mmCIF file of C-alpha atoms and ligand atoms in Angstrom:
data_model
loop_
_atom_site.group_PDB
_atom_site.id
_atom_site.type_symbol
_atom_site.label_atom_id
_atom_site.label_comp_id
_atom_site.label_asym_id
_atom_site.label_seq_id
_atom_site.Cartn_x
_atom_site.Cartn_y
_atom_site.Cartn_z
ATOM 1 C CA MET A 1 97.658 60.413 116.920
ATOM 2 C CA THR A 2 96.268 63.935 117.338
ATOM 3 C CA GLU A 3 94.616 65.646 114.393
ATOM 4 C CA ARG A 4 96.917 68.090 112.607
ATOM 5 C CA THR A 5 95.078 71.334 111.895
ATOM 6 C CA ALA A 6 96.391 74.168 109.727
ATOM 7 C CA ILE A 7 94.962 77.632 109.188
ATOM 8 C CA CYS A 8 94.726 79.304 105.761
ATOM 9 C CA PRO A 9 94.190 82.976 106.652
ATOM 10 C CA GLY A 10 93.590 85.869 104.291
ATOM 11 C CA SER A 11 91.445 88.792 103.223
ATOM 12 C CA PHE A 12 89.859 86.731 100.414
ATOM 13 C CA ASP A 13 88.292 89.834 98.863
ATOM 14 C CA PRO A 14 87.304 87.770 96.871
ATOM 15 C CA ILE A 15 88.765 84.236 96.749
ATOM 16 C CA THR A 16 90.484 83.438 93.422
ATOM 17 C CA TYR A 17 91.905 80.340 91.718
ATOM 18 C CA GLY A 18 95.238 81.309 93.337
ATOM 19 C CA HIS A 19 93.813 80.848 96.849
ATOM 20 C CA ILE A 20 91.850 77.747 95.846
ATOM 21 C CA ASP A 21 94.995 76.054 94.546
ATOM 22 C CA ILE A 22 96.808 76.673 97.853
ATOM 23 C CA ILE A 23 93.816 75.456 99.925
ATOM 24 C CA GLN A 24 93.463 72.260 97.849
ATOM 25 C CA ARG A 25 97.149 71.448 98.206
ATOM 26 C CA ALA A 26 97.148 72.232 101.945
ATOM 27 C CA ALA A 27 94.125 69.948 102.432
ATOM 28 C CA VAL A 28 96.247 67.023 101.227
ATOM 29 C CA MET A 29 99.020 67.828 103.706
ATOM 30 C CA PHE A 30 96.972 68.265 106.907
ATOM 31 C CA ASP A 31 94.062 66.466 108.594
ATOM 32 C CA LYS A 32 92.008 69.634 108.834
ATOM 33 C CA ILE A 33 92.216 73.060 107.182
ATOM 34 C CA ILE A 34 90.411 76.107 108.512
ATOM 35 C CA VAL A 35 90.133 78.857 105.908
ATOM 36 C CA VAL A 36 89.580 82.048 107.871
ATOM 37 C CA VAL A 37 88.615 85.499 106.656
ATOM 38 C CA MET A 38 90.576 88.095 108.610
ATOM 39 C CA LYS A 39 91.321 91.802 108.619
ATOM 40 C CA ASN A 40 94.514 93.020 106.999
ATOM 41 C CA ALA A 41 95.355 96.254 108.803
ATOM 42 C CA ASN A 42 97.269 97.443 105.720
ATOM 43 C CA LYS A 43 94.257 97.172 103.429
ATOM 44 C CA SER A 44 91.090 99.286 103.261
ATOM 45 C CA ALA A 45 87.678 97.924 104.288
ATOM 46 C CA GLY A 46 87.438 95.950 101.044
ATOM 47 C CA SER A 47 84.773 95.461 98.385
ATOM 48 C CA PHE A 48 82.871 92.549 99.899
ATOM 49 C CA SER A 49 81.549 92.075 103.437
ATOM 50 C CA VAL A 50 83.130 89.311 105.502
ATOM 51 C CA GLU A 51 79.878 87.305 105.171
ATOM 52 C CA GLU A 52 80.044 87.593 101.368
ATOM 53 C CA ARG A 53 83.701 86.522 101.361
ATOM 54 C CA LYS A 54 82.905 83.556 103.609
ATOM 55 C CA SER A 55 80.041 82.557 101.330
ATOM 56 C CA PHE A 56 82.303 82.736 98.224
ATOM 57 C CA ILE A 57 84.837 80.495 99.976
ATOM 58 C CA GLU A 58 82.124 78.009 100.969
ATOM 59 C CA LYS A 59 80.858 77.897 97.393
ATOM 60 C CA THR A 60 84.315 77.121 96.018
ATOM 61 C CA VAL A 61 86.135 74.903 98.547
ATOM 62 C CA GLY A 62 83.269 73.964 100.898
ATOM 63 C CA ASN A 63 83.004 70.585 99.177
ATOM 64 C CA ILE A 64 86.491 69.483 100.324
ATOM 65 C CA PRO A 65 85.693 67.196 103.302
ATOM 66 C CA ASN A 66 88.484 68.382 105.628
ATOM 67 C CA VAL A 67 88.050 72.112 104.935
ATOM 68 C CA GLU A 68 86.115 74.449 107.253
ATOM 69 C CA VAL A 69 85.443 78.136 106.684
ATOM 70 C CA ASP A 70 85.374 80.762 109.426
ATOM 71 C CA VAL A 71 85.637 84.497 110.125
ATOM 72 C CA TYR A 72 87.768 85.999 112.912
ATOM 73 C CA ASP A 73 88.428 89.556 113.972
ATOM 74 C CA GLY A 74 91.618 89.398 116.006
ATOM 75 C CA LEU A 75 95.155 88.110 116.054
ATOM 76 C CA LEU A 76 95.983 85.124 113.871
ATOM 77 C CA ALA A 77 98.381 83.705 116.486
ATOM 78 C CA GLU A 78 95.577 83.765 119.056
ATOM 79 C CA TYR A 79 93.061 82.199 116.672
ATOM 80 C CA ALA A 80 95.513 79.386 115.895
ATOM 81 C CA ARG A 81 95.931 78.742 119.622
ATOM 82 C CA GLN A 82 92.154 78.588 120.135
ATOM 83 C CA LYS A 83 91.825 76.097 117.268
ATOM 84 C CA ASN A 84 94.799 74.004 118.403
ATOM 85 C CA ALA A 85 96.401 74.502 114.985
ATOM 86 C CA CYS A 86 100.048 73.580 114.398
ATOM 87 C CA ALA A 87 100.574 75.607 111.202
ATOM 88 C CA ILE A 88 99.636 78.631 109.148
ATOM 89 C CA ILE A 89 99.631 78.104 105.388
ATOM 90 C CA LYS A 90 100.585 80.962 103.087
ATOM 91 C CA GLY A 91 100.948 81.084 99.325
ATOM 92 C CA LEU A 92 103.970 82.898 97.919
ATOM 93 C CA ARG A 93 103.682 84.336 94.429
ATOM 94 C CA ALA A 94 106.842 86.320 93.892
ATOM 95 C CA VAL A 95 109.868 87.744 95.668
ATOM 96 C CA SER A 96 107.783 90.861 96.332
ATOM 97 C CA ASP A 97 105.542 88.840 98.695
ATOM 98 C CA PHE A 98 108.474 87.486 100.640
ATOM 99 C CA GLU A 99 109.649 90.291 102.930
ATOM 100 C CA TYR A 100 106.215 91.039 104.356
ATOM 101 C CA GLU A 101 105.314 87.355 104.726
ATOM 102 C CA PHE A 102 108.649 86.661 106.437
ATOM 103 C CA GLN A 103 107.986 89.493 108.890
ATOM 104 C CA MET A 104 104.508 88.147 109.673
ATOM 105 C CA ALA A 105 105.809 84.583 110.083
ATOM 106 C CA LEU A 106 108.458 85.707 112.601
ATOM 107 C CA THR A 107 105.948 87.854 114.497
ATOM 108 C CA ASN A 108 103.406 85.044 114.679
ATOM 109 C CA LYS A 109 106.124 82.675 115.906
ATOM 110 C CA LYS A 110 106.960 85.153 118.671
ATOM 111 C CA LEU A 111 103.300 85.426 119.690
ATOM 112 C CA ASN A 112 102.709 81.673 119.490
ATOM 113 C CA PRO A 113 106.001 79.695 119.561
ATOM 114 C CA GLU A 114 104.284 76.376 118.816
ATOM 115 C CA LEU A 115 102.973 77.673 115.513
ATOM 116 C CA GLU A 116 104.849 77.135 112.231
ATOM 117 C CA THR A 117 104.260 79.082 109.016
ATOM 118 C CA VAL A 118 104.383 76.894 105.918
ATOM 119 C CA PHE A 119 104.899 78.634 102.572
ATOM 120 C CA LEU A 120 103.606 76.979 99.426
ATOM 121 C CA THR A 121 104.847 78.333 96.117
ATOM 122 C CA THR A 122 101.986 79.344 93.916
ATOM 123 C CA SER A 123 101.351 77.372 90.729
ATOM 124 C CA ALA A 124 102.949 78.984 87.678
ATOM 125 C CA GLU A 125 99.583 79.846 86.112
ATOM 126 C CA ASN A 126 98.565 81.851 89.212
ATOM 127 C CA MET A 127 101.806 83.834 89.608
ATOM 128 C CA TYR A 128 100.224 87.068 88.426
ATOM 129 C CA LEU A 129 96.812 86.621 90.018
ATOM 130 C CA SER A 130 95.500 88.886 92.796
ATOM 131 C CA SER A 131 92.062 89.732 94.194
ATOM 132 C CA SER A 132 92.596 93.432 93.470
ATOM 133 C CA MET A 133 93.339 92.700 89.807
ATOM 134 C CA VAL A 134 90.204 90.556 89.556
ATOM 135 C CA LYS A 135 88.112 93.367 91.086
ATOM 136 C CA GLN A 136 89.541 95.932 88.725
ATOM 137 C CA ILE A 137 88.736 93.803 85.668
ATOM 138 C CA ALA A 138 85.207 92.944 86.871
ATOM 139 C CA SER A 139 84.375 96.548 87.760
ATOM 140 C CA MET A 140 85.185 97.555 84.188
ATOM 141 C CA GLY A 141 82.997 94.821 82.746
ATOM 142 C CA GLY A 142 85.886 92.492 81.825
ATOM 143 C CA ASP A 143 85.802 88.698 81.792
ATOM 144 C CA ILE A 144 87.040 87.187 85.064
ATOM 145 C CA SER A 145 86.238 83.559 84.204
ATOM 146 C CA HIS A 146 89.974 82.707 84.101
ATOM 147 C CA PHE A 147 90.414 83.920 87.668
ATOM 148 C CA VAL A 148 87.390 82.758 89.719
ATOM 149 C CA PRO A 149 85.212 79.609 89.479
ATOM 150 C CA GLU A 150 81.848 79.512 87.753
ATOM 151 C CA SER A 151 79.992 79.079 91.078
ATOM 152 C CA ILE A 152 80.794 82.655 92.184
ATOM 153 C CA LEU A 153 81.542 84.345 88.872
ATOM 154 C CA GLU A 154 78.181 85.978 88.248
ATOM 155 C CA GLU A 155 77.706 87.161 91.814
ATOM 156 C CA ILE A 156 81.119 88.858 91.831
ATOM 157 C CA SER A 157 80.750 90.381 88.357
ATOM 158 C CA ASN A 158 77.241 91.752 89.012
ATOM 159 C CA ARG A 159 78.119 93.166 92.364
ATOM 160 C CA LEU A 160 81.281 94.956 91.189
ATOM 161 C CA ARG A 161 79.695 96.264 88.014
ATOM 162 C CA LYS A 162 76.905 97.825 90.124
ATOM 163 C CA ASP A 163 79.457 99.620 92.318
HETATM 164 O O1 LIG B 1 95.205 88.005 102.130
HETATM 165 P P1 LIG B 1 96.085 88.926 102.940
HETATM 166 O O2 LIG B 1 95.502 90.327 102.967
HETATM 167 O O3 LIG B 1 97.518 88.910 102.492
HETATM 168 O O4 LIG B 1 96.052 88.347 104.438
HETATM 169 C C1 LIG B 1 96.759 88.982 105.482
HETATM 170 C C2 LIG B 1 96.217 88.518 106.845
HETATM 171 C C3 LIG B 1 94.722 88.822 106.969
HETATM 172 C C4 LIG B 1 96.434 87.014 106.986
HETATM 173 C C5 LIG B 1 97.025 89.259 107.959
HETATM 174 O O5 LIG B 1 96.867 90.638 107.828
HETATM 175 C C6 LIG B 1 96.637 88.811 109.369
HETATM 176 O O6 LIG B 1 97.165 87.832 109.855
HETATM 177 N N1 LIG B 1 95.686 89.531 110.005
HETATM 178 C C7 LIG B 1 95.172 89.185 111.314
HETATM 179 C C8 LIG B 1 95.697 90.134 112.391
HETATM 180 C C9 LIG B 1 97.086 89.732 112.847
HETATM 181 O O7 LIG B 1 97.308 88.664 113.397
HETATM 182 N N2 LIG B 1 98.055 90.634 112.621
HETATM 183 C C10 LIG B 1 99.442 90.411 112.928
HETATM 184 C C11 LIG B 1 100.131 89.652 111.820
HETATM 185 S S1 LIG B 1 101.821 89.503 112.164
#
């Protein structure tokens, strides 16, 4: 049987427990998961470079045997085709996420008809969590230990406090 690969795309600026939960659950469902840092045209340049974001992801989910981490500057539908992926995995937090995610799923399906988008509902404890909230708290010297793992906590806090 062919290996079933799924893509977990996102800005990951930075990765949080919300993303990690989705990646861990997706890794159980598919043979291989590629977590890929991409550009969101609706968001500004971001606080961390793509290399920093990739490194944070590697430090948090890099130990899961069937998870790879990558960076791509282009269309998600095209990337999925190149990687022979059958699905995109997205986490849904609230109704407010839905309309935009639905639009992206339909567009990606148009661009790559063999590609499915699979939505996983976020765990209840991560409903409110977002990278922008984490950045805001860290930049004001607040404690972000409930939102990001120990392995990247200090790096993120120091970097944002400096800014
Ligand atoms: O974490 P985010 O910011 O919600 O992730 C959004 C992201 C990066 C997955 C989305 O903007 C994306 O797919 N960007 C790649 C470019 C692309 O394919 N755009 C068309 C999407 S329909």
